[in-house]
Tab-separated table of C-alpha atoms in Angstrom:
chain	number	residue	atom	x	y	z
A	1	UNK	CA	78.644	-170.965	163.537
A	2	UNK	CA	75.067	-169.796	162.762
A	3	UNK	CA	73.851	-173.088	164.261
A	4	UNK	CA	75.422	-172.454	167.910
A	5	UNK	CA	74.187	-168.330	167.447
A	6	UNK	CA	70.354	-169.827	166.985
A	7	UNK	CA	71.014	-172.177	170.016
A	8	UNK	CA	72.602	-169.466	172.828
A	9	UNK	CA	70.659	-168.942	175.436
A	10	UNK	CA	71.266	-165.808	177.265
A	11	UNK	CA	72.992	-166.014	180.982
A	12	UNK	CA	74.759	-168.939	180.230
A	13	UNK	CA	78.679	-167.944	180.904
A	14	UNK	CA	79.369	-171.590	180.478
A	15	UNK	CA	77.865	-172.116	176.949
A	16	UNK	CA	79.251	-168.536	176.124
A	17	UNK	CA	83.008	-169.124	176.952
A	18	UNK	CA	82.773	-172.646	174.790
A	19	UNK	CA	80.934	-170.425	172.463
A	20	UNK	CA	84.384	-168.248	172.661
A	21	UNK	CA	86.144	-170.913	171.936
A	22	UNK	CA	84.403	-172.253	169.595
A	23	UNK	CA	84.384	-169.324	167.393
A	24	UNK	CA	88.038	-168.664	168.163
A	25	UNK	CA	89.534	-172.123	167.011
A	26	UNK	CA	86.926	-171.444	164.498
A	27	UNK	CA	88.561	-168.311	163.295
A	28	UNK	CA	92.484	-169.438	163.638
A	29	UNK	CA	91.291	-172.860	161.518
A	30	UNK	CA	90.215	-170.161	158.710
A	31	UNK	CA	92.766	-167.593	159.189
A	32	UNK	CA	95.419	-170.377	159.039
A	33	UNK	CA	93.816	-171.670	155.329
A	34	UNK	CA	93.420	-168.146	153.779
A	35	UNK	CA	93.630	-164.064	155.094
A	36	UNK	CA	91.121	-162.644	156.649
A	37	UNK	CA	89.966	-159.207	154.716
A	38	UNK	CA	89.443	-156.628	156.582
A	39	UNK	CA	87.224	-153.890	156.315
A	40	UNK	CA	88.598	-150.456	156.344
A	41	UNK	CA	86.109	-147.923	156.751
A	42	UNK	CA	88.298	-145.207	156.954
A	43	UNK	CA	90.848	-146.276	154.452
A	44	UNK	CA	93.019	-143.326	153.322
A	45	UNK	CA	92.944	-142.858	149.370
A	46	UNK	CA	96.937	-143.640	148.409
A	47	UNK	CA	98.763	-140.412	146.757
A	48	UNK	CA	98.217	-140.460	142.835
A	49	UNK	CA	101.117	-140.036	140.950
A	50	UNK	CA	100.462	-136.155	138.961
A	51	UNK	CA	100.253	-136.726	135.280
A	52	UNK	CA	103.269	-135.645	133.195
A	53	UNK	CA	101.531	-133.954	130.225
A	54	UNK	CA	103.531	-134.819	127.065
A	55	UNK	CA	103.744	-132.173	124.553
A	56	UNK	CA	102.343	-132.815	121.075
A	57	UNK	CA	104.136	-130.929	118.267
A	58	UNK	CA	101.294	-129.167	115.945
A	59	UNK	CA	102.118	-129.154	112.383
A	60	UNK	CA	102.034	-125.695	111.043
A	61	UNK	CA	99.259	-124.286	109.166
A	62	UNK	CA	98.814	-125.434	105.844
A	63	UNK	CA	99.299	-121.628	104.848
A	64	UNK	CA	102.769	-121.600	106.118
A	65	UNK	CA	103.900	-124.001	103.745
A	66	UNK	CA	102.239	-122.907	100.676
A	67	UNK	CA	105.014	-122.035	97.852
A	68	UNK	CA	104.530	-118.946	96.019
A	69	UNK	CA	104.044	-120.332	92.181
A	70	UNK	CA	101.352	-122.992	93.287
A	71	UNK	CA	98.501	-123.808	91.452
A	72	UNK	CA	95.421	-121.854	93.402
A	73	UNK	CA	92.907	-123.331	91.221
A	74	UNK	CA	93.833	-126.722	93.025
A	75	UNK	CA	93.976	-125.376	96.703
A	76	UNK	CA	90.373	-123.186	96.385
A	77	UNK	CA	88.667	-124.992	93.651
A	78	UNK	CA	85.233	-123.651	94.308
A	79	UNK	CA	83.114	-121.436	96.384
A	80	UNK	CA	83.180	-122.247	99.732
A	81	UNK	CA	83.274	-120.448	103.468
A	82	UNK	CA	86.318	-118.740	104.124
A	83	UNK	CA	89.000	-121.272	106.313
A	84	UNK	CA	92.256	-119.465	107.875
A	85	UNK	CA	94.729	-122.201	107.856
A	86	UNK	CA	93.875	-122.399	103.559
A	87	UNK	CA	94.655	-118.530	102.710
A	88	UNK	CA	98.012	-117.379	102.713
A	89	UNK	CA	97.384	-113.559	103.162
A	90	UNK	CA	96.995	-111.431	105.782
A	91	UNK	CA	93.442	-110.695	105.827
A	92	UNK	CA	92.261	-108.553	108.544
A	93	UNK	CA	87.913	-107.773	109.076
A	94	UNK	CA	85.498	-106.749	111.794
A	95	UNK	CA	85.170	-104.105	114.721
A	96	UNK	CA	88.201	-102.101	115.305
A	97	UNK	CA	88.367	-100.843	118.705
A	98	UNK	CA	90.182	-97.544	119.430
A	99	UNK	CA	93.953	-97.537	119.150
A	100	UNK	CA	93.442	-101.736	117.856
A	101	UNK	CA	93.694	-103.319	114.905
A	102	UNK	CA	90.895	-105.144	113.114
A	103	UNK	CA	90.873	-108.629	114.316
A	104	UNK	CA	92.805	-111.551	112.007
A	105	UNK	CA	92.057	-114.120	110.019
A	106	UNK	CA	91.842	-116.765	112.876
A	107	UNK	CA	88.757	-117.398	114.404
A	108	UNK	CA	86.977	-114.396	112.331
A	109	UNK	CA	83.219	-114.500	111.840
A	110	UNK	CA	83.204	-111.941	110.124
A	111	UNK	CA	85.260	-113.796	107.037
A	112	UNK	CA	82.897	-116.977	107.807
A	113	UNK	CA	79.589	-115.202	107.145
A	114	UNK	CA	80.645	-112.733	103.478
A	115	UNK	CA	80.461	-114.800	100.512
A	116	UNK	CA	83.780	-114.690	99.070
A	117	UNK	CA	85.328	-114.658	95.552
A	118	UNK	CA	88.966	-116.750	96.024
A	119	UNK	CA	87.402	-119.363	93.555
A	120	UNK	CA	87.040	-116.500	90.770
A	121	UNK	CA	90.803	-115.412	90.739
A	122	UNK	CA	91.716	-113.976	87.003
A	123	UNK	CA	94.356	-116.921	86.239
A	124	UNK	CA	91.087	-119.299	87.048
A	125	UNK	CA	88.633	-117.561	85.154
A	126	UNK	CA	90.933	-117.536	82.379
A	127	UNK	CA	91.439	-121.314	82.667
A	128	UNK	CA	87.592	-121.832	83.209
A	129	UNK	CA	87.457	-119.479	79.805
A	130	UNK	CA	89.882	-121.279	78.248
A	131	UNK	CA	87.557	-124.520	78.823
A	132	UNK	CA	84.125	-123.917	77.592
A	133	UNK	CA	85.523	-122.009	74.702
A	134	UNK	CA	85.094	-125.208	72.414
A	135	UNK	CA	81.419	-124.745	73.335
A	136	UNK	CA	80.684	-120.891	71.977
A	137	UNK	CA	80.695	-119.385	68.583
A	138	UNK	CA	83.008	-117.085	67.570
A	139	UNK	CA	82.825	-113.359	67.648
A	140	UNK	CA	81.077	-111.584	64.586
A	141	UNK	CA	83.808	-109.962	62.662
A	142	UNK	CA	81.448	-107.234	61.613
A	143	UNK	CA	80.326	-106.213	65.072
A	144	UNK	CA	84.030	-104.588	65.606
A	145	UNK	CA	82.838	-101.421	66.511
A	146	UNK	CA	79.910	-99.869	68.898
A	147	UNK	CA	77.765	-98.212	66.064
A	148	UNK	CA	77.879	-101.736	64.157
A	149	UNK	CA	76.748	-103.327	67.768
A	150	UNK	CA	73.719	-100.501	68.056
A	151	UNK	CA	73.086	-101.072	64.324
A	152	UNK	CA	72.514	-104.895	64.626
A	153	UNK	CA	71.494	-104.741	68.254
A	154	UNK	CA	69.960	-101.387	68.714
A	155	UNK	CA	67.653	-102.508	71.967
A	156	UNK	CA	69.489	-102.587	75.604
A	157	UNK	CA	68.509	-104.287	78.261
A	158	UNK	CA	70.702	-103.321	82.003
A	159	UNK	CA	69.959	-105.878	85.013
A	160	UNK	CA	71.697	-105.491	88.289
A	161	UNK	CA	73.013	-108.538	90.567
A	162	UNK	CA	73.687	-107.852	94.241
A	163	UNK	CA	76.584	-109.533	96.702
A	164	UNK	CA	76.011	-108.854	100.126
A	165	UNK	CA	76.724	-110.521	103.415
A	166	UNK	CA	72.443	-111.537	104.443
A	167	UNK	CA	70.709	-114.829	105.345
A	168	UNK	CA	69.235	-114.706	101.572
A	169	UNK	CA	71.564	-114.133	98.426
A	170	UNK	CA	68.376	-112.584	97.247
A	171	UNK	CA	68.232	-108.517	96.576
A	172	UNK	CA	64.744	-106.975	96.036
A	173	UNK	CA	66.871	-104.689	93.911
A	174	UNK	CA	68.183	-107.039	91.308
A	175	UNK	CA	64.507	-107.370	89.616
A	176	UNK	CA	64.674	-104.082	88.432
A	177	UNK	CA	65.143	-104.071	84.638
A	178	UNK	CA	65.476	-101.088	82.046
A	179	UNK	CA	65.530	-100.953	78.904
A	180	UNK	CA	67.030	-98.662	76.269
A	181	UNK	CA	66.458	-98.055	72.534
A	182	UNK	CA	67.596	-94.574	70.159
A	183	UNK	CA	64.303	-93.370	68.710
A	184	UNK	CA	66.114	-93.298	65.094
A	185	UNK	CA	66.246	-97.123	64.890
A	186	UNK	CA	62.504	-97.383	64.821
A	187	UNK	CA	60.905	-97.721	61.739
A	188	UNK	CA	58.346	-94.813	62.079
A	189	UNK	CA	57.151	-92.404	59.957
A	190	UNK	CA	56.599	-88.725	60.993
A	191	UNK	CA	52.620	-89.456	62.492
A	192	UNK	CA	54.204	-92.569	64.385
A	193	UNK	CA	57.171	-90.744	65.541
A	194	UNK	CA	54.855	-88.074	67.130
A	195	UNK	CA	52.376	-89.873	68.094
A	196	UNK	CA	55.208	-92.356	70.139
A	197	UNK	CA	56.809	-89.400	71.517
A	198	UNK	CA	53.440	-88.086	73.033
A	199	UNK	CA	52.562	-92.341	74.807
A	200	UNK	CA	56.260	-92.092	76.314
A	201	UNK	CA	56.655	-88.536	77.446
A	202	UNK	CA	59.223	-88.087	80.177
A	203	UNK	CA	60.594	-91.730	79.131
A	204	UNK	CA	62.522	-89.855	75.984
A	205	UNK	CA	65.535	-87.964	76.291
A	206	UNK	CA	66.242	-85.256	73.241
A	207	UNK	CA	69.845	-85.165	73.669
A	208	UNK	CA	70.709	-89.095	73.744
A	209	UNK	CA	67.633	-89.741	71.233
A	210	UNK	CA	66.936	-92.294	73.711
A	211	UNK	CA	63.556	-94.244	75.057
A	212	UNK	CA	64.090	-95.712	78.690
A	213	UNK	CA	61.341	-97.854	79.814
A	214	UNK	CA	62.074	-99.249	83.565
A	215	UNK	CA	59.976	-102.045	85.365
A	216	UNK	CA	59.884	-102.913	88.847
A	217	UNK	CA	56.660	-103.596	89.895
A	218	UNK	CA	56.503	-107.579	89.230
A	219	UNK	CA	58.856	-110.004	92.033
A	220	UNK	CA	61.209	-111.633	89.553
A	221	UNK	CA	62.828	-110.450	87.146
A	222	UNK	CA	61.853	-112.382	84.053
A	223	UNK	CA	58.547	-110.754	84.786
A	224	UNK	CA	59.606	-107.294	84.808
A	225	UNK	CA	61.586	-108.019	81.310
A	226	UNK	CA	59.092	-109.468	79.928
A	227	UNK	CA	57.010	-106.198	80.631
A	228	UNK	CA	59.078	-104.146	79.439
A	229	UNK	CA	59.004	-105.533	76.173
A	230	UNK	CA	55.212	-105.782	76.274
A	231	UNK	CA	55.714	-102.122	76.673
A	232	UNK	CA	57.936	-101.502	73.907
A	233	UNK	CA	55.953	-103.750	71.842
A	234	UNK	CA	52.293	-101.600	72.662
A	235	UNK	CA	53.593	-98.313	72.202
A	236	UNK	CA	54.893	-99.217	68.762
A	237	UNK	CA	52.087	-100.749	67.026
A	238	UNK	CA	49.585	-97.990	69.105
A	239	UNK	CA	51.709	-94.999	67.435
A	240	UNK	CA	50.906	-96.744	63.828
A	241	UNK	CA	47.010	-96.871	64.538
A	242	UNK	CA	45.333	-94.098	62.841
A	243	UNK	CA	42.100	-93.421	64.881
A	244	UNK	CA	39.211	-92.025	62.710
A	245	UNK	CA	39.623	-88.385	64.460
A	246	UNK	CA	43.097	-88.053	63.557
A	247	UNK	CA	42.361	-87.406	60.280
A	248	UNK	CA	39.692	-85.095	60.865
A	249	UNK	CA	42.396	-83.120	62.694
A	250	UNK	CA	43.580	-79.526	61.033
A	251	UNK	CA	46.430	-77.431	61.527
A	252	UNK	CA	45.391	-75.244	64.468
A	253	UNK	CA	44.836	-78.625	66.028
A	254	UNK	CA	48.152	-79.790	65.646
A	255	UNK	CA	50.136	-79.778	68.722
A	256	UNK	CA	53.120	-78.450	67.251
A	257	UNK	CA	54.561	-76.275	64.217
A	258	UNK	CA	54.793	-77.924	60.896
A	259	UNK	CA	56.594	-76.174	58.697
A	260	UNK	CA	55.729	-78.267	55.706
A	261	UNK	CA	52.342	-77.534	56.188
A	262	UNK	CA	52.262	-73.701	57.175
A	263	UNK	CA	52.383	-70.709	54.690
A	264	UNK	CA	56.005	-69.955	55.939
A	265	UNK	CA	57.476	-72.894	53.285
A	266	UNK	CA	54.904	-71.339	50.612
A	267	UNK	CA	56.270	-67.945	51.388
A	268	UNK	CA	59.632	-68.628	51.005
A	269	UNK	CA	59.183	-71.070	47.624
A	270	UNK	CA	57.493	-68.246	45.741
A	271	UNK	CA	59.992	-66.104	47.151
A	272	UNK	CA	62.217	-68.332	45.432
A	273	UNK	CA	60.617	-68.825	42.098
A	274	UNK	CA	60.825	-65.457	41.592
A	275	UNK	CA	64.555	-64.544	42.440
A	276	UNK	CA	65.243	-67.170	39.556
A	277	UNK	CA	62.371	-65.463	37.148
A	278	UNK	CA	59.731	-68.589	37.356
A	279	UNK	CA	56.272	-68.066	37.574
A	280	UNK	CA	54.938	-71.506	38.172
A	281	UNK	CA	51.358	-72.149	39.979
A	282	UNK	CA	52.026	-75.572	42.986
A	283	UNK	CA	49.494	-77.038	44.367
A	284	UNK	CA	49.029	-78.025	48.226
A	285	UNK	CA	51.009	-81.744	47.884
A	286	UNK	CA	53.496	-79.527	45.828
A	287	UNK	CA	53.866	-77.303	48.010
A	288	UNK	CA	54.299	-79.765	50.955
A	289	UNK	CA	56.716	-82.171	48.602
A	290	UNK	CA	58.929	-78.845	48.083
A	291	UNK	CA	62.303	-79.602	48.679
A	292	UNK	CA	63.712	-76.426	50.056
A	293	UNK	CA	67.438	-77.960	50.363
A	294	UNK	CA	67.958	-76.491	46.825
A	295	UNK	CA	67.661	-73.067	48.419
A	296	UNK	CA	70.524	-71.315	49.426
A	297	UNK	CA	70.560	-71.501	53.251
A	298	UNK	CA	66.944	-72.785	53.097
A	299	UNK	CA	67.343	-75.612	55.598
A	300	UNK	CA	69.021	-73.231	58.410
A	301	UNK	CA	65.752	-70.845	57.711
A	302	UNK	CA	63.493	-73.774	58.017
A	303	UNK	CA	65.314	-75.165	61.550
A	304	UNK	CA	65.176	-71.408	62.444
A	305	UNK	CA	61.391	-70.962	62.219
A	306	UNK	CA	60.629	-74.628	63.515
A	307	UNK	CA	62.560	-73.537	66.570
A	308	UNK	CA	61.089	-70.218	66.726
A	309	UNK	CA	57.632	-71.453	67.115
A	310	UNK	CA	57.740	-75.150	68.772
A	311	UNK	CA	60.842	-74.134	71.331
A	312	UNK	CA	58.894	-70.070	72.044
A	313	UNK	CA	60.873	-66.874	71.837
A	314	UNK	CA	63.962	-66.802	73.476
A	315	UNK	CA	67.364	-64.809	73.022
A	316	UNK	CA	68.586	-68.014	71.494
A	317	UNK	CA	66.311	-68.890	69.163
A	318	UNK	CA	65.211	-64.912	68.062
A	319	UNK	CA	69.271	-65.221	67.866
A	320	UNK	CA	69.057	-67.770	65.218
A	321	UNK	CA	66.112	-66.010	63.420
A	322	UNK	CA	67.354	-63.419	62.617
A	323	UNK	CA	71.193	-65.308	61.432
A	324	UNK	CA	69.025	-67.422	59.044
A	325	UNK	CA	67.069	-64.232	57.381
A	326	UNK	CA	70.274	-62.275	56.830
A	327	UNK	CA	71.643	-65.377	55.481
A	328	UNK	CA	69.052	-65.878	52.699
A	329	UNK	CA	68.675	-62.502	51.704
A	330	UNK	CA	72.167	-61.700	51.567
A	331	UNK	CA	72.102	-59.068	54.158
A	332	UNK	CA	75.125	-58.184	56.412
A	333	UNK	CA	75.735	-59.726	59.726
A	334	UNK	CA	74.447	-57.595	62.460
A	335	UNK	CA	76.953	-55.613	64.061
A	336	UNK	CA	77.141	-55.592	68.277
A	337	UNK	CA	75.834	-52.233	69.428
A	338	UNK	CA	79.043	-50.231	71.168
């Protein structure tokens, strides 16, 4: 067919009717072996059938089926986010709108981003307890009681740990460490008691008989416990140093009233030798060595004047004064004025 297209020459009618025909008996010898395929520009696309969708049954939530005496160890073994379909409670968290309620437990945030303690449940613990017990020591039977723990144990350390919903488990607050320690557990004498009270100042409180030294100023807090310690640890051994001027110091340089070392205890054990007819000459250690609890109300006159002088005149204290004087002289109580 090509052949005869290359070879037409144009105004021939004669060559282009056998060319007709020639293409024609061409065309019925072909359409007679096999179908001629026509192309269909404009073909119409044939009607799809619509889908039927098929419904898929769900299974419930795995909370739904949960019995009530399960083991919870087993379902939340360890920490982990928080997952709806795995709690069988009806926990409710985040922004309440007005007149709502706080959103559920499906498809929270909220409950994804909070650390959460369902691992730490008390029948856990106790099985967790029950566990590494082979691993400890036993109790102490003689620490059964809180003065045998402060006898044994008298120093106190308190650390604080933080749980807070953040990008960092860290707190800048949980570095902070004090520590505690009574004042009457310290070996001291009466120079190093003083002269410890005077290096902590604020840090002791009278009525507890407590020393509180806090740290905060190092980033982790094995630092700022083992400062604390350092501090413990310098103040100590500084209050038994005896500097060379120390002992150059006399009584109107002492900063407060000794009543060992004042002529108030001299006054009142001549007084004394004297009510029981004994003229006897002391000396200065004697005198200080003195042990006025053999006196009749001695130690209540003694508190009196200590108070009197180191705590300054008050009701209270001229009060107490004047109790302890009528008491050792035998003298009346003092009426009320009407």
């Amino acid at each position: 067919m090509s052949l005869f297209i290359k070879h037409y020459r144009p105004g021939s009618i004669f060559k282009k009717q056998i060319l007709w025909r020639l293409n024609s008996s061409v065309a019925e010898n072909h359409e007679s072996e096999e179908e001629f395929r026509v192309l269909d520009i404009l073909k119409k696309r044939d009607k799809q059938q619509k889908r039927v969708a098929r419904r898929i049954d769900v299974p419930a939530d795995r909370a739904e089926k949960m019995s009530t005496d399960q083991n919870w160890g087993n379902v939340w073994p360890g920490p982990r986010s928080f997952h709806p379909s795995t709690v069988p409670l009806p926990i409710r968290q985040g922004f309440v709108p007005k007149g709502q309620v706080p959103p559920g437990k499906k498809a929270n945030a909220e409950l994804m981003k909070i650390p959460n303690f369902l691992h730490l449940t008390p029948p856990v613990i106790k099985t967790q307890c029950e566990a590494i017990k082979k691993f400890c020591t036993e109790w102490p039977k003689l620490l059964n009681s809180e003065e045998a723990i402060e006898k044994h144990y008298p120093v106190e350390v308190i650390t604080s740990d933080y749980c807070h919903a953040s990008p960092t488990i860290r707190n800048p607050l949980a570095r902070v460490v004090t520590l505690r320690v009574k004042l009457s557990t310290l070996n001291l004498d009466k120079h190093a008691k003083d002269k410890l009270l005077r290096l902590v100042g604020d840090h002791y409180d009278e009525k507890t008989d407590l020393i509180t030294l806090t740290a905060d100023r190092c980033p982790m807090r094995r630092q700022n416990l083992d400062y604390v310690n350092y501090l413990l640890t310098a103040c100590y051994h500084e209050a038994w140093t005896v500097e060379d001027w120390e002992k150059e110091k006399m009584e109107a340089d002492m900063e407060y009233y000794d009543w060992n070392n004042n002529q108030s205890k001299k006054n009142l054990v001549n007084w004394y030798h004297k009510c029981i007819n004994k003229d006897i000459a002391l000396s200065e250690d004697e005198y200080k060595s003195f042990d006025t609890s053999v006196i009749d109300h001695g130690e209540e006159y003694k508190l009196a004047v200590s108070s009197l002088f180191n705590d300054g005149e008050r009701e209270e204290t001229i009060n107490n004064y004047d109790t302890a004087v009528r008491k050792l002289l035998g003298l009346p109580e003092r009426k009320p004025i009407e």
